[in-house]
Amino acid sequence: MSTKTMKRILVTGATGQIGSELTIELRKRYGGDNVVAAGHKRKPSEKLFSSGPFEYVNVTQKDEIEKVVKKYDIDTIYHLAAVLSAVGEQNHQLAWNVNMGGLYNALEIAREHELVRVFWPSSIAVFGPETPRVNTPQDTVLIPTTMYGVTKVAGELLCNYYFLRFGLDVRSVRYPGIISSETPPGGGTTDYAVEIFYEAIKNKRYTCFVREDTVLPMMYMPDCIKADIDLMEAGPSRIKCRTSYNVTGMSFSAGELAAEIKKYIPEFECEYKPDFRQKIADSWPLSIDDSVAREEWGWKPTYDLAAMTKDMIEKLSKRFAKGKP
Ligand code: VAH
């Protein structure tokens, strides 16, 4: 395992919901020019494009990643490029090719170029109906019922293999649903928890695609970014888990989220019309035990439902008032 420090970072999936905010935070910490943002089809925001290098990369093409690694002398990869659960059920081949092909390429490049470290996000989608759903433990049954979940279980095993076989310092967390105000999510089952804020502020009403009583583990973006960076900056000896760490911020039902929003927008009305994503949500846990991450590298979330809702409504209201989308 390399003992060098992380200096020049590549973020794949940098135009996505998490990648776009993670890149900005990494640029604050490591310097704009030392963090290369890589996207595939989505155009980068002005903020992303103007704060450091940007490259278009298709992660299923190893040579496209390798070209950027060589051009910028990259020593660390945050590999976020992925197809999420809902899109993955509509196009399972795409989900397999991007999620598995992309990860394999990133790990092979990290091995061949002896990179310092790799971050790769797994998800609570690794869990399935056979998994204990309350306070889901770190080590448990992983029989997902989505292609996205299959790629996340396989991805965790691949990362563990690259650590054991080649000593590659690859690290991972299992994201719950992530809520944020900067970049809308693209094709996940938990997208309702973001869309509801946009619709409540703009139109005072929202049609939610899961039942009112659907409870899922969630996390606010500032905590998501903190988890990624804290994990990557932890001393190697503290990291005992090389598949992926359970992490979470909070759990709430769609109805509880709507009620919290109504405290700020009393006229807000939410109706519930479950679609195919209900079956996916019903296969996932209600709450997560993240005690191992807390013990091994000091994980501790900051935001609960009330604090997140307040911050989301403030940030989105301010942005919409300026006429921005
Ligand atoms: C999805 N946002 O909905 C992702 C996440 C736990 C959910 O992995 O697919």
PDB file of C-alpha atoms in Angstrom, residues 53-210:
ATOM      1  CA  PRO A  53      -9.969  21.382 -14.544  1.00  0.00           C
ATOM      2  CA  PHE A  54     -12.861  19.545 -16.243  1.00  0.00           C
ATOM      3  CA  GLU A  55     -12.685  16.576 -18.625  1.00  0.00           C
ATOM      4  CA  TYR A  56     -15.337  14.485 -20.371  1.00  0.00           C
ATOM      5  CA  VAL A  57     -14.705  10.802 -19.579  1.00  0.00           C
ATOM      6  CA  ASN A  58     -16.673   7.631 -20.328  1.00  0.00           C
ATOM      7  CA  VAL A  59     -15.632   5.374 -17.444  1.00  0.00           C
ATOM      8  CA  THR A  60     -16.467   2.224 -19.399  1.00  0.00           C
ATOM      9  CA  GLN A  61     -13.468   3.133 -21.614  1.00  0.00           C
ATOM     10  CA  LYS A  62     -10.306   2.448 -19.589  1.00  0.00           C
ATOM     11  CA  ASP A  63      -8.122   4.526 -21.891  1.00  0.00           C
ATOM     12  CA  GLU A  64     -10.259   7.628 -21.314  1.00  0.00           C
ATOM     13  CA  ILE A  65      -9.695   7.438 -17.560  1.00  0.00           C
ATOM     14  CA  GLU A  66      -6.022   6.584 -18.033  1.00  0.00           C
ATOM     15  CA  LYS A  67      -5.471   9.595 -20.310  1.00  0.00           C
ATOM     16  CA  VAL A  68      -6.694  11.958 -17.570  1.00  0.00           C
ATOM     17  CA  VAL A  69      -4.695  10.166 -14.845  1.00  0.00           C
ATOM     18  CA  LYS A  70      -1.518  10.632 -16.903  1.00  0.00           C
ATOM     19  CA  LYS A  71      -2.299  14.198 -18.068  1.00  0.00           C
ATOM     20  CA  TYR A  72      -2.756  15.503 -14.510  1.00  0.00           C
ATOM     21  CA  ASP A  73      -0.446  13.058 -12.655  1.00  0.00           C
ATOM     22  CA  ILE A  74      -3.429  11.888 -10.557  1.00  0.00           C
ATOM     23  CA  ASP A  75      -2.660   9.997  -7.326  1.00  0.00           C
ATOM     24  CA  THR A  76      -6.191   9.578  -5.939  1.00  0.00           C
ATOM     25  CA  ILE A  77      -9.542   8.707  -7.528  1.00  0.00           C
ATOM     26  CA  TYR A  78     -13.011   9.354  -6.089  1.00  0.00           C
ATOM     27  CA  HIS A  79     -14.977   7.096  -8.431  1.00  0.00           C
ATOM     28  CA  LEU A  80     -18.600   8.232  -8.254  1.00  0.00           C
ATOM     29  CA  ALA A  81     -19.758   7.588 -11.821  1.00  0.00           C
ATOM     30  CA  ALA A  82     -22.719   5.176 -11.652  1.00  0.00           C
ATOM     31  CA  VAL A  83     -26.203   4.329 -12.861  1.00  0.00           C
ATOM     32  CA  LEU A  84     -28.616   4.480  -9.891  1.00  0.00           C
ATOM     33  CA  SER A  85     -31.332   2.064  -8.809  1.00  0.00           C
ATOM     34  CA  ALA A  86     -34.386   3.254 -10.733  1.00  0.00           C
ATOM     35  CA  VAL A  87     -32.610   3.801 -14.061  1.00  0.00           C
ATOM     36  CA  GLY A  88     -30.768   0.543 -13.438  1.00  0.00           C
ATOM     37  CA  GLU A  89     -34.067  -1.353 -13.347  1.00  0.00           C
ATOM     38  CA  GLN A  90     -35.108   0.205 -16.650  1.00  0.00           C
ATOM     39  CA  ASN A  91     -31.743  -0.575 -18.300  1.00  0.00           C
ATOM     40  CA  HIS A  92     -29.968  -3.358 -16.418  1.00  0.00           C
ATOM     41  CA  GLN A  93     -27.286  -3.793 -19.083  1.00  0.00           C
ATOM     42  CA  LEU A  94     -26.289  -0.129 -18.801  1.00  0.00           C
ATOM     43  CA  ALA A  95     -26.175  -0.418 -15.004  1.00  0.00           C
ATOM     44  CA  TRP A  96     -23.899  -3.469 -15.193  1.00  0.00           C
ATOM     45  CA  ASN A  97     -21.606  -1.965 -17.851  1.00  0.00           C
ATOM     46  CA  VAL A  98     -21.172   1.416 -16.155  1.00  0.00           C
ATOM     47  CA  ASN A  99     -21.156   0.302 -12.523  1.00  0.00           C
ATOM     48  CA  MET A 100     -18.995  -2.813 -12.915  1.00  0.00           C
ATOM     49  CA  GLY A 101     -16.988  -1.885 -16.008  1.00  0.00           C
ATOM     50  CA  GLY A 102     -16.284   1.583 -14.674  1.00  0.00           C
ATOM     51  CA  LEU A 103     -15.219   0.357 -11.235  1.00  0.00           C
ATOM     52  CA  TYR A 104     -13.026  -2.395 -12.724  1.00  0.00           C
ATOM     53  CA  ASN A 105     -11.287   0.178 -14.949  1.00  0.00           C
ATOM     54  CA  ALA A 106     -10.720   2.554 -12.041  1.00  0.00           C
ATOM     55  CA  LEU A 107      -9.270  -0.210  -9.840  1.00  0.00           C
ATOM     56  CA  GLU A 108      -7.037  -1.536 -12.639  1.00  0.00           C
ATOM     57  CA  ILE A 109      -5.673   1.953 -13.324  1.00  0.00           C
ATOM     58  CA  ALA A 110      -5.097   2.527  -9.611  1.00  0.00           C
ATOM     59  CA  ARG A 111      -3.211  -0.803  -9.425  1.00  0.00           C
ATOM     60  CA  GLU A 112      -1.138  -0.248 -12.556  1.00  0.00           C
ATOM     61  CA  HIS A 113      -0.237   3.367 -11.686  1.00  0.00           C
ATOM     62  CA  GLU A 114       0.168   2.636  -7.963  1.00  0.00           C
ATOM     63  CA  LEU A 115      -2.247   5.368  -6.926  1.00  0.00           C
ATOM     64  CA  VAL A 116      -2.341   6.380  -3.273  1.00  0.00           C
ATOM     65  CA  ARG A 117      -6.031   5.765  -2.645  1.00  0.00           C
ATOM     66  CA  VAL A 118      -9.414   5.141  -4.262  1.00  0.00           C
ATOM     67  CA  PHE A 119     -12.881   6.040  -2.933  1.00  0.00           C
ATOM     68  CA  TRP A 120     -15.913   4.222  -4.276  1.00  0.00           C
ATOM     69  CA  PRO A 121     -19.493   4.533  -2.967  1.00  0.00           C
ATOM     70  CA  SER A 122     -21.591   1.504  -2.223  1.00  0.00           C
ATOM     71  CA  SER A 123     -25.208   1.827  -1.069  1.00  0.00           C
ATOM     72  CA  ILE A 124     -27.856   0.452   1.263  1.00  0.00           C
ATOM     73  CA  ALA A 125     -29.080  -1.102  -1.997  1.00  0.00           C
ATOM     74  CA  VAL A 126     -26.742  -4.042  -1.183  1.00  0.00           C
ATOM     75  CA  PHE A 127     -29.369  -5.144   1.347  1.00  0.00           C
ATOM     76  CA  GLY A 128     -32.477  -7.076   0.324  1.00  0.00           C
ATOM     77  CA  PRO A 129     -35.687  -8.567   1.800  1.00  0.00           C
ATOM     78  CA  GLU A 130     -33.726 -11.253   3.724  1.00  0.00           C
ATOM     79  CA  THR A 131     -31.640  -8.607   5.525  1.00  0.00           C
ATOM     80  CA  PRO A 132     -32.757  -7.520   9.037  1.00  0.00           C
ATOM     81  CA  ARG A 133     -34.468  -4.200   8.234  1.00  0.00           C
ATOM     82  CA  VAL A 134     -34.179  -2.422  11.602  1.00  0.00           C
ATOM     83  CA  ASN A 135     -30.705  -1.228  12.634  1.00  0.00           C
ATOM     84  CA  THR A 136     -29.233  -3.255   9.770  1.00  0.00           C
ATOM     85  CA  PRO A 137     -25.817  -4.540  10.936  1.00  0.00           C
ATOM     86  CA  GLN A 138     -22.468  -4.004   9.188  1.00  0.00           C
ATOM     87  CA  ASP A 139     -22.054  -7.733   8.477  1.00  0.00           C
ATOM     88  CA  THR A 140     -25.265  -9.389   7.305  1.00  0.00           C
ATOM     89  CA  VAL A 141     -27.096 -11.052   4.436  1.00  0.00           C
ATOM     90  CA  LEU A 142     -26.603  -9.247   1.090  1.00  0.00           C
ATOM     91  CA  ILE A 143     -29.204 -10.495  -1.427  1.00  0.00           C
ATOM     92  CA  PRO A 144     -30.341  -7.380  -3.311  1.00  0.00           C
ATOM     93  CA  THR A 145     -33.295  -7.492  -5.713  1.00  0.00           C
ATOM     94  CA  THR A 146     -32.071  -4.735  -8.076  1.00  0.00           C
ATOM     95  CA  MET A 147     -29.308  -4.750 -10.682  1.00  0.00           C
ATOM     96  CA  TYR A 148     -27.957  -1.631  -8.970  1.00  0.00           C
ATOM     97  CA  GLY A 149     -27.772  -3.568  -5.698  1.00  0.00           C
ATOM     98  CA  VAL A 150     -26.086  -6.518  -7.455  1.00  0.00           C
ATOM     99  CA  THR A 151     -23.423  -4.170  -8.869  1.00  0.00           C
ATOM    100  CA  LYS A 152     -22.874  -2.700  -5.402  1.00  0.00           C
ATOM    101  CA  VAL A 153     -22.409  -6.124  -3.751  1.00  0.00           C
ATOM    102  CA  ALA A 154     -20.092  -7.215  -6.575  1.00  0.00           C
ATOM    103  CA  GLY A 155     -18.296  -3.871  -6.353  1.00  0.00           C
ATOM    104  CA  GLU A 156     -17.690  -4.303  -2.618  1.00  0.00           C
ATOM    105  CA  LEU A 157     -16.204  -7.755  -3.220  1.00  0.00           C
ATOM    106  CA  LEU A 158     -14.038  -6.390  -6.061  1.00  0.00           C
ATOM    107  CA  CYS A 159     -12.686  -3.596  -3.827  1.00  0.00           C
ATOM    108  CA  ASN A 160     -11.932  -6.075  -1.060  1.00  0.00           C
ATOM    109  CA  TYR A 161     -10.121  -8.313  -3.578  1.00  0.00           C
ATOM    110  CA  TYR A 162      -7.937  -5.402  -4.829  1.00  0.00           C
ATOM    111  CA  PHE A 163      -6.977  -4.634  -1.239  1.00  0.00           C
ATOM    112  CA  LEU A 164      -6.160  -8.254  -0.317  1.00  0.00           C
ATOM    113  CA  ARG A 165      -4.487  -9.245  -3.621  1.00  0.00           C
ATOM    114  CA  PHE A 166      -2.684  -6.015  -4.576  1.00  0.00           C
ATOM    115  CA  GLY A 167      -2.649  -3.940  -1.382  1.00  0.00           C
ATOM    116  CA  LEU A 168      -4.658  -1.187  -3.095  1.00  0.00           C
ATOM    117  CA  ASP A 169      -5.936   1.298  -0.490  1.00  0.00           C
ATOM    118  CA  VAL A 170      -9.561   1.439  -1.719  1.00  0.00           C
ATOM    119  CA  ARG A 171     -12.218   2.670   0.722  1.00  0.00           C
ATOM    120  CA  SER A 172     -16.006   2.748   0.620  1.00  0.00           C
ATOM    121  CA  VAL A 173     -19.203   3.723   2.423  1.00  0.00           C
ATOM    122  CA  ARG A 174     -22.738   2.426   1.869  1.00  0.00           C
ATOM    123  CA  TYR A 175     -24.746   5.595   1.141  1.00  0.00           C
ATOM    124  CA  PRO A 176     -28.351   5.870   2.270  1.00  0.00           C
ATOM    125  CA  GLY A 177     -30.570   8.255   0.305  1.00  0.00           C
ATOM    126  CA  ILE A 178     -28.719  11.555  -0.102  1.00  0.00           C
ATOM    127  CA  ILE A 179     -30.577  14.874   0.078  1.00  0.00           C
ATOM    128  CA  SER A 180     -29.047  18.035  -1.350  1.00  0.00           C
ATOM    129  CA  SER A 181     -29.883  21.420  -2.835  1.00  0.00           C
ATOM    130  CA  GLU A 182     -27.218  21.998  -5.514  1.00  0.00           C
ATOM    131  CA  THR A 183     -27.641  19.288  -8.166  1.00  0.00           C
ATOM    132  CA  PRO A 184     -30.815  17.205  -8.565  1.00  0.00           C
ATOM    133  CA  PRO A 185     -30.248  13.424  -8.279  1.00  0.00           C
ATOM    134  CA  GLY A 186     -30.371  11.350 -11.442  1.00  0.00           C
ATOM    135  CA  GLY A 187     -32.563   8.288 -11.411  1.00  0.00           C
ATOM    136  CA  GLY A 188     -32.572   6.966  -7.863  1.00  0.00           C
ATOM    137  CA  THR A 189     -35.377   5.512  -5.748  1.00  0.00           C
ATOM    138  CA  THR A 190     -34.778   8.144  -3.056  1.00  0.00           C
ATOM    139  CA  ASP A 191     -35.132  11.071  -5.492  1.00  0.00           C
ATOM    140  CA  TYR A 192     -38.570  11.860  -3.977  1.00  0.00           C
ATOM    141  CA  ALA A 193     -36.813  13.166  -0.853  1.00  0.00           C
ATOM    142  CA  VAL A 194     -35.142  15.848  -2.983  1.00  0.00           C
ATOM    143  CA  GLU A 195     -37.886  16.535  -5.540  1.00  0.00           C
ATOM    144  CA  ILE A 196     -40.398  17.225  -2.734  1.00  0.00           C
ATOM    145  CA  PHE A 197     -38.438  20.302  -1.643  1.00  0.00           C
ATOM    146  CA  TYR A 198     -38.239  21.770  -5.150  1.00  0.00           C
ATOM    147  CA  GLU A 199     -41.981  21.183  -5.772  1.00  0.00           C
ATOM    148  CA  ALA A 200     -43.094  22.378  -2.319  1.00  0.00           C
ATOM    149  CA  ILE A 201     -41.323  25.717  -2.774  1.00  0.00           C
ATOM    150  CA  LYS A 202     -42.171  26.210  -6.462  1.00  0.00           C
ATOM    151  CA  ASN A 203     -45.699  24.739  -6.672  1.00  0.00           C
ATOM    152  CA  LYS A 204     -46.831  24.129  -3.062  1.00  0.00           C
ATOM    153  CA  ARG A 205     -47.727  20.556  -4.051  1.00  0.00           C
ATOM    154  CA  TYR A 206     -45.967  17.274  -4.861  1.00  0.00           C
ATOM    155  CA  THR A 207     -47.013  13.820  -6.033  1.00  0.00           C
ATOM    156  CA  CYS A 208     -44.740  11.376  -4.208  1.00  0.00           C
ATOM    157  CA  PHE A 209     -43.903   8.077  -5.943  1.00  0.00           C
ATOM    158  CA  VAL A 210     -43.725   6.044  -2.713  1.00  0.00           C
TER     159      VAL A 210
END
